[in-house]
Amino acid sequence: MTVDVLLGLQWGDEGKGKIVDVLAPKYDLIARFQGGPNAGHTLEFDGKKFVLNTIPSGIFEDNTMNLIGNGVVIDPIILKKEIDKLKLAGVDLLAKKNLLIARKAHLILPTHQLLDASSEKKMGDSKIGSTLKGIGPTYMDKTGRNGLRVGDIHLPDFKNKYNKLVDKHKAILSNYGDIEDFSEREAAFFDALELLKQFEFVDSEHTVNQYLKNGKSVLAEGAQGTMLDIDFGSYPFVTSSNTTTAGACTGLGIAPNKIGEVIGIFKAYCTRVGSGPFPTELENETGEELRKIGHEFGATTGRPRRCGWIDLPALKYAIMLNGVTQLVMTKADVLSGFDKIYACTHYNYNGEVIDYMPYDICSIKPEPVWKEIAGWHEDLTGIRQPNQVPEKLQNYIDYLEAELEVPIKYLSVGPDRVQTLVMC
Ligand code: GDP
Ligand code: IMO
Ligand code: MG
C-alpha cells in the first residue's frame, strides 16, 4: 500500500478541505502533514458549513481515522476551539476516538504569536502578510532546536521548559518595544493542554507505516499551496513549511517510495491572500467580480483574497515539483457568465518571453502573456455528470489537460460535497 497525497498547486485556498472530505470514504486514515492553524479548510454538506484549521478534513467520515502529523504546528487554544465547535455540532472526537496527534508535532506558544505580530509590524510595508498565528516563529524554534513538542506536555519539567522558551521570547520581544500582556492567553494555553492530554498521542511515522503494512489506505492532506512552499514558493512571501509532496514524507515519517497518487488541486482561476508577487493578479473590475462571485475572503482571517486568471507557468512548476498524477479543478462555477476568460501561457520577463517560473519574481514582475478562451454562460452548480459539462467548459478542460499533461479527474462546481464530478 502507498500513501496518496492531496495538496494545493497555487497560493492556498484551492478547496483542499472540500475535496479531502469528498475522498475521505475511500481512505482509512487522513493525515495532515504540515502547516498549522494558518490553514482554513472549508467543508459544506447537508446545509452545514465547517472551517477546520488543524483537524484533518476526514473528521466527518465515520469509518476514517484522522491524524495530525509530526510536521504540523499546533496551537492548543485553536485546536480546543475546533474540538469544542465540532462537539456542539454533534461530533464528539473524544467519544468517537477518531483523532490521533503526533507526539513530535511542535506547539505554538502564546509568545510565538506575539513574535509573529511584532516581526510583521516592524517590517511595515514589506510585511509577509502572515496570518499572525505564530507559524513562522514556531518553525524557527523547531529548526533552531528550541521548540516544545506535544509529547513534552507529559514531562515532569514541562513548565520549566515552557518558562525557559518564554524567557527567550521575552528577550526578543523587548527589542520590539513593550510586551503585550499575554497572561489570559497563557491560562487558555494551559487549559487547552489538559484537553489535549485526553487524546491519543502517537509516533506518526509508526502509525502511518503500520496502516500501510496492514493493507490500509492513507491520504495525506496538505495545507497552504505549492507557491507558498518555504523552498520553492515566492520567497520570502511564503509560509514556513514544505507544502509540497516531499513535505508529506518528512511531515508524517514515510519514505518517498511509499507515495502513491499525488492529487494536485487548483482553482479554475487563481487567488492569493497576503502580500507578495502574484503575476496574473487583476487589480481591476474583473478581479473584483471574481472576488464577489467566488466569495474570495480568507477562511481563517476574513481578509479579501487577491484574484486573477489562471497561471500556467506557475501550475506547470507546481506539477513538476509535486509529481502530480491527477488534477482537481475547483470553482469552475465561478467563471460562468464571463464572455471571455484568459490563461497566462508565458511571461514577458526582463525583455524575454519565458515559459517557466524565474528565480526572482519580487523585484522584477513577470508580465503575463494571455491566451483568450471563450467563456460559458450555463449555471454549473446543478450538474453532476461529465456529460452535462457545457462545451466551452469542456474546451477549457481539454486545453488545460493538453498544457499540463495530467488528467483532470475531478471537477468541482460548488462548495457542497455533492457538487463534485468524477471526470475520468
Ligand atoms: P482550502 O484552504 O484549500 O481548503 O480552501 P478554503 O476552504 O480556504 O477556500 C475554498 C473556498 O471555496 C471555500 O469557501 C469553499 O467552500 C469554496 N469552494 C470549494 N470548492 C468550490 C467550488 O467548486 N465552487 C465554489 N463556488 N466554491 C467552492
Ligand atoms: P490553506 O491551507 C492561503 C499565507 C498568508 C501569508 C503567508 C505566510 O487554507 O490553503 P503564515 O501565517 O503562514 O506565516 O503566512 O502565507 N497563507 C495562506 N494563504 N491559504 C492558506 O492555507 C495559508 N496559510 C498561510 O496569507 O501570505
Ligand atoms: Mg484555506
PDB file of C-alpha atoms and ligand atoms in Angstrom, residues 12-14 16 39-42 299-300 305, ligand 3:
ATOM      1  CA  GLY A  12      -3.586  28.120  -0.999  1.00  0.00           C
ATOM      2  CA  ASP A  13      -7.383  28.009  -0.609  1.00  0.00           C
ATOM      3  CA  GLU A  14      -7.835  25.848  -3.705  1.00  0.00           C
ATOM      4  CA  LYS A  16      -8.456  21.143  -0.343  1.00  0.00           C
ATOM      5  CA  ALA A  39      -4.859  26.923   7.257  1.00  0.00           C
ATOM      6  CA  GLY A  40      -8.616  27.249   6.899  1.00  0.00           C
ATOM      7  CA  HIS A  41     -10.186  24.260   5.158  1.00  0.00           C
ATOM      8  CA  THR A  42     -13.890  24.667   4.408  1.00  0.00           C
ATOM      9  CA  ALA A 299     -11.446  31.275   5.750  1.00  0.00           C
ATOM     10  CA  THR A 300      -9.017  31.969   8.633  1.00  0.00           C
ATOM     11  CA  ARG A 305      -8.270  37.403  -1.441  1.00  0.00           C
TER      12      ARG A 305
HETATM   13 MG    MG B   3      -7.979  27.906   3.153  1.00  0.00          MG
END
